[in-house]
Tab-separated table of C-alpha atoms in Angstrom:
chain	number	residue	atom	x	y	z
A	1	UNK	CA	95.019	84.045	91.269
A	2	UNK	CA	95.547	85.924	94.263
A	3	UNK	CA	96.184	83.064	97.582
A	4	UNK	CA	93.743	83.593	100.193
A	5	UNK	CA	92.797	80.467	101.470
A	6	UNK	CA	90.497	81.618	105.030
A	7	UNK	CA	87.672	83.718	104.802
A	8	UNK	CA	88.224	87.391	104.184
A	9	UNK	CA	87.367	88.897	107.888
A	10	UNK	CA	90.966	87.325	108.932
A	11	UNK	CA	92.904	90.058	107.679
A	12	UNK	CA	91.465	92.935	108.329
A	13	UNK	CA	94.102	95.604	108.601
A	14	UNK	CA	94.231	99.303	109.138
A	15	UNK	CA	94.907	101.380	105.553
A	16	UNK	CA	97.861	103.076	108.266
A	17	UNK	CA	99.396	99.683	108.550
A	18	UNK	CA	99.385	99.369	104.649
A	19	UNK	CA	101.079	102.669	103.604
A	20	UNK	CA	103.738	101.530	106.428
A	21	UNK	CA	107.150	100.237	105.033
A	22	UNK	CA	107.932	97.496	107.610
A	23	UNK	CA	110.342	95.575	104.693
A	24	UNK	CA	113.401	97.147	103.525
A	25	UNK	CA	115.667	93.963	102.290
A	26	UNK	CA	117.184	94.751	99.021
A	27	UNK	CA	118.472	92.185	95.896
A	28	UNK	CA	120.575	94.008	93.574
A	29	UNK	CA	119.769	93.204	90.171
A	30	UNK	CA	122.318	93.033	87.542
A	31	UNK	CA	123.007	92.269	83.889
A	32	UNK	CA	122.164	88.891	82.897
A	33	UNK	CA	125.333	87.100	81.703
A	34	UNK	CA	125.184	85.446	78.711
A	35	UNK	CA	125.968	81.914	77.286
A	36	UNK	CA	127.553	82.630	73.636
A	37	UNK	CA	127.452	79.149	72.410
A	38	UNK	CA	123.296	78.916	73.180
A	39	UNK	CA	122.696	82.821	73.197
A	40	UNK	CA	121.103	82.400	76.648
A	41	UNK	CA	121.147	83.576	80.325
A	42	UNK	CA	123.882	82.371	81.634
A	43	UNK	CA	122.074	81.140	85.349
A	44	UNK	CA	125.055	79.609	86.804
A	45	UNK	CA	127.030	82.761	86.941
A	46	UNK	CA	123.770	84.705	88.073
A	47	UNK	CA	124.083	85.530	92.240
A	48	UNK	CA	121.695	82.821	93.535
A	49	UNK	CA	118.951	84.085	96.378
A	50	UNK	CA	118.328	81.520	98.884
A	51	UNK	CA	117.141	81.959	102.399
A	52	UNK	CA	112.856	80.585	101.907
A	53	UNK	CA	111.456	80.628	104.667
A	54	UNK	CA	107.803	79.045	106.085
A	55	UNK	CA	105.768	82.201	104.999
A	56	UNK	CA	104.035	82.541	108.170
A	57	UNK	CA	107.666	83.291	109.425
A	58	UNK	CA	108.041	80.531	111.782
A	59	UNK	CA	110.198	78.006	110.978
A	60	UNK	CA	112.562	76.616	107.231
A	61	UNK	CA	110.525	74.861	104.314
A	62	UNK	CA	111.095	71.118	103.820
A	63	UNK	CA	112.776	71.616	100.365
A	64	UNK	CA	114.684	74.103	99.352
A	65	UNK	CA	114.066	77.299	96.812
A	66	UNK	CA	116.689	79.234	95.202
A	67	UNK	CA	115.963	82.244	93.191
A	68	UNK	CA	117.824	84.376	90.700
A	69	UNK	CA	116.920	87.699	88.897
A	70	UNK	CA	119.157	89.554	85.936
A	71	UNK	CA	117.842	92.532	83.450
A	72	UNK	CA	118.721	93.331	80.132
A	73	UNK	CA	117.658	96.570	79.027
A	74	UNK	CA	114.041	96.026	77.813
A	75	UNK	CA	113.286	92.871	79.965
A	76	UNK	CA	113.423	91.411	83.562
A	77	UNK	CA	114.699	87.690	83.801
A	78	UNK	CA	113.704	85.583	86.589
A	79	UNK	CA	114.453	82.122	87.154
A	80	UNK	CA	113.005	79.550	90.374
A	81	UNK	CA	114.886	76.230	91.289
A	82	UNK	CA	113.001	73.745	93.656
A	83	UNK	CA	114.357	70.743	95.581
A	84	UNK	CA	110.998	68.186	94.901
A	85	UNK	CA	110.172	64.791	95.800
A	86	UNK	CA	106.680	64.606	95.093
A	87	UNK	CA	106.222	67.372	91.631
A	88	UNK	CA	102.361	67.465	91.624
A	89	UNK	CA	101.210	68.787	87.739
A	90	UNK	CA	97.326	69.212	87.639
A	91	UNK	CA	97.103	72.840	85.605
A	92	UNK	CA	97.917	72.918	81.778
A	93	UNK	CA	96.140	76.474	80.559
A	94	UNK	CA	96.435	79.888	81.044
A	95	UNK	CA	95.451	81.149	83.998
A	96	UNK	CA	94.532	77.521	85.446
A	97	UNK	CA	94.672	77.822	89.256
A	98	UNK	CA	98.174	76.623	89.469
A	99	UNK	CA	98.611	77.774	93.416
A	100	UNK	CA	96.578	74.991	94.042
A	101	UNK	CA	99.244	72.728	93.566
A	102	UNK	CA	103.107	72.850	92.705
A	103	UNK	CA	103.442	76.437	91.753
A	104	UNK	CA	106.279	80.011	92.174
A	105	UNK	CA	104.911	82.529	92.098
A	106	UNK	CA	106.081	86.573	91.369
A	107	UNK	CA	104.855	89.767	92.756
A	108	UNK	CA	105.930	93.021	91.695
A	109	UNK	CA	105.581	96.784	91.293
A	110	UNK	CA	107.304	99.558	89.924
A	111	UNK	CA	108.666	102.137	92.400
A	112	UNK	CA	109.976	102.240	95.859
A	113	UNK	CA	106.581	102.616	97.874
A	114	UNK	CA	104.343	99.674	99.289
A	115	UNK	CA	102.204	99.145	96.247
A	116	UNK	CA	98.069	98.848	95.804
A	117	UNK	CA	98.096	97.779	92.472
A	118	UNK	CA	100.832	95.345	90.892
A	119	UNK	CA	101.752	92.283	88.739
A	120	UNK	CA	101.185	88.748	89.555
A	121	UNK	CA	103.262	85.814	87.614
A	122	UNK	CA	102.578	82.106	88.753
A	123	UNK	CA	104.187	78.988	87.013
A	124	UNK	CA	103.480	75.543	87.934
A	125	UNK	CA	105.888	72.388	86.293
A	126	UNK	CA	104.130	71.238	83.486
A	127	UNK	CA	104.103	75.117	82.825
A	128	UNK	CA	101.367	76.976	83.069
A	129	UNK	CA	101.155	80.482	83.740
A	130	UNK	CA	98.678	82.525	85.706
A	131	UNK	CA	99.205	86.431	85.329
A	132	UNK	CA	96.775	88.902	86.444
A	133	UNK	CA	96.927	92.773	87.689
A	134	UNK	CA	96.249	92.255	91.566
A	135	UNK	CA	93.989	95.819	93.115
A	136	UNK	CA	94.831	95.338	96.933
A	137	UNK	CA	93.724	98.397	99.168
A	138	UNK	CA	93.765	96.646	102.648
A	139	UNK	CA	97.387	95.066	101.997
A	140	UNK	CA	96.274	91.764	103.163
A	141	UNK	CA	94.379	89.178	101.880
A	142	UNK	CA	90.685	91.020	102.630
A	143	UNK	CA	88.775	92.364	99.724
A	144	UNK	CA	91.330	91.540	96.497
A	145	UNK	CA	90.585	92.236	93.175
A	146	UNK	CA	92.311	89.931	90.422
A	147	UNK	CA	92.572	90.784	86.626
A	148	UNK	CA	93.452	88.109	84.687
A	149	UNK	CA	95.620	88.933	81.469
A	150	UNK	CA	95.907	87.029	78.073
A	151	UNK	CA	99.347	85.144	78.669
A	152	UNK	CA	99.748	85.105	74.733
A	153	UNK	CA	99.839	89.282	74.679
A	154	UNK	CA	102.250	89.721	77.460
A	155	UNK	CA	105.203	90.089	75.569
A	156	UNK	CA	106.929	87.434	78.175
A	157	UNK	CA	108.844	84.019	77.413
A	158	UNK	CA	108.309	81.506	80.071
A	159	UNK	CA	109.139	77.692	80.583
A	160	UNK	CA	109.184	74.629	83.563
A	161	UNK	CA	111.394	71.433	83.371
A	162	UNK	CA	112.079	68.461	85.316
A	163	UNK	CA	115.202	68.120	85.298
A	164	UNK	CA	118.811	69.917	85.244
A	165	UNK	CA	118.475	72.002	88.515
A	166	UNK	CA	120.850	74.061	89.575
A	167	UNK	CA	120.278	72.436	92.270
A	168	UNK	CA	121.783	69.041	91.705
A	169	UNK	CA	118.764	68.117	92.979
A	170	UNK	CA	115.991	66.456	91.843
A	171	UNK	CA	113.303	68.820	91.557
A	172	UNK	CA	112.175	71.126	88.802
A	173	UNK	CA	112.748	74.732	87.535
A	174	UNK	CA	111.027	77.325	85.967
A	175	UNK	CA	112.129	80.616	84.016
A	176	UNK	CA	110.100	84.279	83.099
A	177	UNK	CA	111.308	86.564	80.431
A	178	UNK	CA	109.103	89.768	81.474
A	179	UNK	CA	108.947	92.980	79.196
A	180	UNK	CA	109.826	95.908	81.446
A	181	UNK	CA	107.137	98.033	79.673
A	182	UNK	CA	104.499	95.417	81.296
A	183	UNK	CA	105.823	95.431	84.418
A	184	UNK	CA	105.547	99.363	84.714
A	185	UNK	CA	102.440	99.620	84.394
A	186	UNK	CA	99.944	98.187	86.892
A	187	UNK	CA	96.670	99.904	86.414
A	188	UNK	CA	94.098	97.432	85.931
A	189	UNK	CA	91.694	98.025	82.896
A	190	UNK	CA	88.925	101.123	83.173
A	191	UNK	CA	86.089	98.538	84.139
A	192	UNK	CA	85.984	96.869	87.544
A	193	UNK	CA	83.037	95.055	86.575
A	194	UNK	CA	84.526	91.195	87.883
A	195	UNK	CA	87.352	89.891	85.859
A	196	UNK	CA	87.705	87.766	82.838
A	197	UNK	CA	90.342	86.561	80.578
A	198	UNK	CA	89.414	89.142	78.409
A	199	UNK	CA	89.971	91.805	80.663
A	200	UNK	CA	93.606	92.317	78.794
A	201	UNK	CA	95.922	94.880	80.032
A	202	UNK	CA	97.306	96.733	77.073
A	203	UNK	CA	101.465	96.837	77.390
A	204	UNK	CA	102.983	100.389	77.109
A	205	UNK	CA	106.005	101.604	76.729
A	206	UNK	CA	107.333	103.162	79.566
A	207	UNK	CA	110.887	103.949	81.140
A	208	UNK	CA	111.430	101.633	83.207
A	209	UNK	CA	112.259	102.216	87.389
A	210	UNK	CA	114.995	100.903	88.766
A	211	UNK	CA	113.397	100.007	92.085
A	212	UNK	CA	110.492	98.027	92.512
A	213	UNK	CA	109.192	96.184	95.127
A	214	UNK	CA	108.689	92.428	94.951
A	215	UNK	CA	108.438	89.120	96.669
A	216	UNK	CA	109.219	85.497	95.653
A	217	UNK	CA	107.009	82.767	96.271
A	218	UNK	CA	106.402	78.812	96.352
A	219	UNK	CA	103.781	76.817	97.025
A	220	UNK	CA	105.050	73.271	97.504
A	221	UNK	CA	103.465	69.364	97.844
A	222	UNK	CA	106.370	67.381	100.133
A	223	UNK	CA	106.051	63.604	99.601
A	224	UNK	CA	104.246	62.725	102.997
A	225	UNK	CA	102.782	65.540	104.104
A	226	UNK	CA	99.117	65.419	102.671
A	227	UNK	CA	98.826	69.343	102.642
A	228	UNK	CA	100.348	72.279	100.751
A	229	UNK	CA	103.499	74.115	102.012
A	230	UNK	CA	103.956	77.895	101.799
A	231	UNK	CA	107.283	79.963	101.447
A	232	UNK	CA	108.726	82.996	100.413
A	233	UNK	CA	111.635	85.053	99.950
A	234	UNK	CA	110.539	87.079	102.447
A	235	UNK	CA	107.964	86.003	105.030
A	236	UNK	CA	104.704	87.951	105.040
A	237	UNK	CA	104.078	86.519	108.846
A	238	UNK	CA	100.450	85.684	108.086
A	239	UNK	CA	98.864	83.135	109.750
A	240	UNK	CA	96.850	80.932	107.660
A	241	UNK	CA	99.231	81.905	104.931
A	242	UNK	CA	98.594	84.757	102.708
A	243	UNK	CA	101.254	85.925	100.182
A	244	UNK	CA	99.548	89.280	99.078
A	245	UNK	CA	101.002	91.327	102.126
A	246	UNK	CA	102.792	94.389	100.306
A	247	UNK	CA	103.974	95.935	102.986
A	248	UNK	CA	106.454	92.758	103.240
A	249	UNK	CA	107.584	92.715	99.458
A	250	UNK	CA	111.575	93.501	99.305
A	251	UNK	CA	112.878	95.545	97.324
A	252	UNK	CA	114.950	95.088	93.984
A	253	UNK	CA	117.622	97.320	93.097
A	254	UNK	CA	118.435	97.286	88.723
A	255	UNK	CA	121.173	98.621	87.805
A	256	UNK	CA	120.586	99.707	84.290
């Protein structure tokens, strides 16, 4: 579900400041290399992105996040590593509220422009995975409107271990196998009536982009700290956190 964890006045923002383009950091994307003896991505020789910071902007995460992204031609390939010393599991089902506890998390939209509508992917460790079509006019936290989707009709692949980080860490990791014809299309379903697990949006096949704008996300329990942690790829400079800032989502370059 979309994180907004304050009351909605906070983040009031003009619809000016939304349609505004204030992020322009790129991540190529290029073909996934493959391990012949398992048929699999290959994720060691995949360009790692690293660089989490506090979401808010102000200030490093206390464990670390790397993130890496390859394409085939009909699918986008994402996989999170986390540094963890305290892996909290309390989500099992499909669209559980895993942000409440050790989660990533994946927003993205087809095209180059600062998206209202897109795709929301969150895994926690055990896994679980929340996906819903996110309807965000203000660009900010205020007013969101989340449609869950049926994880089993997705089309994706996804999966979360506890061990064997690429890392060398101890920690956990978590991969998403995501059909480019479900990513491309981001128009929630014809009834806006509240949302519900039934409220399935049908995949369609579509050409994909090869720009879309995106951000990376983790929500994080350090041993000690008695709260949650937010970070991201790049910083959506929210204070109390709030991840659904488009206008901050980077962009990602495929090369098909």
């Amino acid at each position: 579900m979309a994180l907004f964890i304050v009351p909605f006045c906070y983040f009031v923002l003009s619809v000016t400041f939304f349609l505004s383009v204030s992020s322009e950091i790129t991540l190529p994307v290029s073909s996934c290399p493959v391990d012949s003896k398992r048929s699999q991505v290959d994720w060691q020789n995949v360009e790692p992105s690293t660089g989490f910071s506090l979401s808010s902007g102000r200030g490093q995460p206390t464990q670390e996040t790397v993130v890496r992204v390859c394409h085939n031609r009909t699918h986008l390939f994402v996989r999170y590593d986390c540094e963890d010393d305290n892996v909290s599991i309390l989500y099992h089902q499909c669209n559980d509220p895993v942000w409440q506890a050790d989660a990533v998390e994946f927003m993205i939209a087809p095209g180059s422009e600062v998206p209202q509508y897109y795709h929301e992917l969150d895994l926690g460790p055990h896994p679980a995975l929340f996906a819903a079509t996110i309807s965000n006019h203000y660009g900010n936290c205020t007013g969101i409107h989340d449609y869950y989707l049926q994880c089993s009709q997705l089309g994706m692949a996804w999966e979360a271990h506890r061990d064997h980080t690429l890392l060398k860490k101890d920690g956990w990791w978590a991969s998403m196998t995501v059909p480019f014809s479900f990513l491309n299309n981001t128009h929630p379903p014809s009834s806006l009536q509240g949302t519900s697990e039934n409220d399935y949006l049908p995949v369609q096949d579509m050409s994909a982009p090869t720009t879309w704008r995106a951000n990376f996300y983790r929500v994080d329990t350090p041993k000690g700290s008695g709260t949650l942690e937010y970070s991201s790829w790049q910083p959506t400079d929210m204070v109390p956190p709030c991840f659904h800032v488009p206008s901050k989502f980077g962009l990602l370059i495929v090369a098909m």
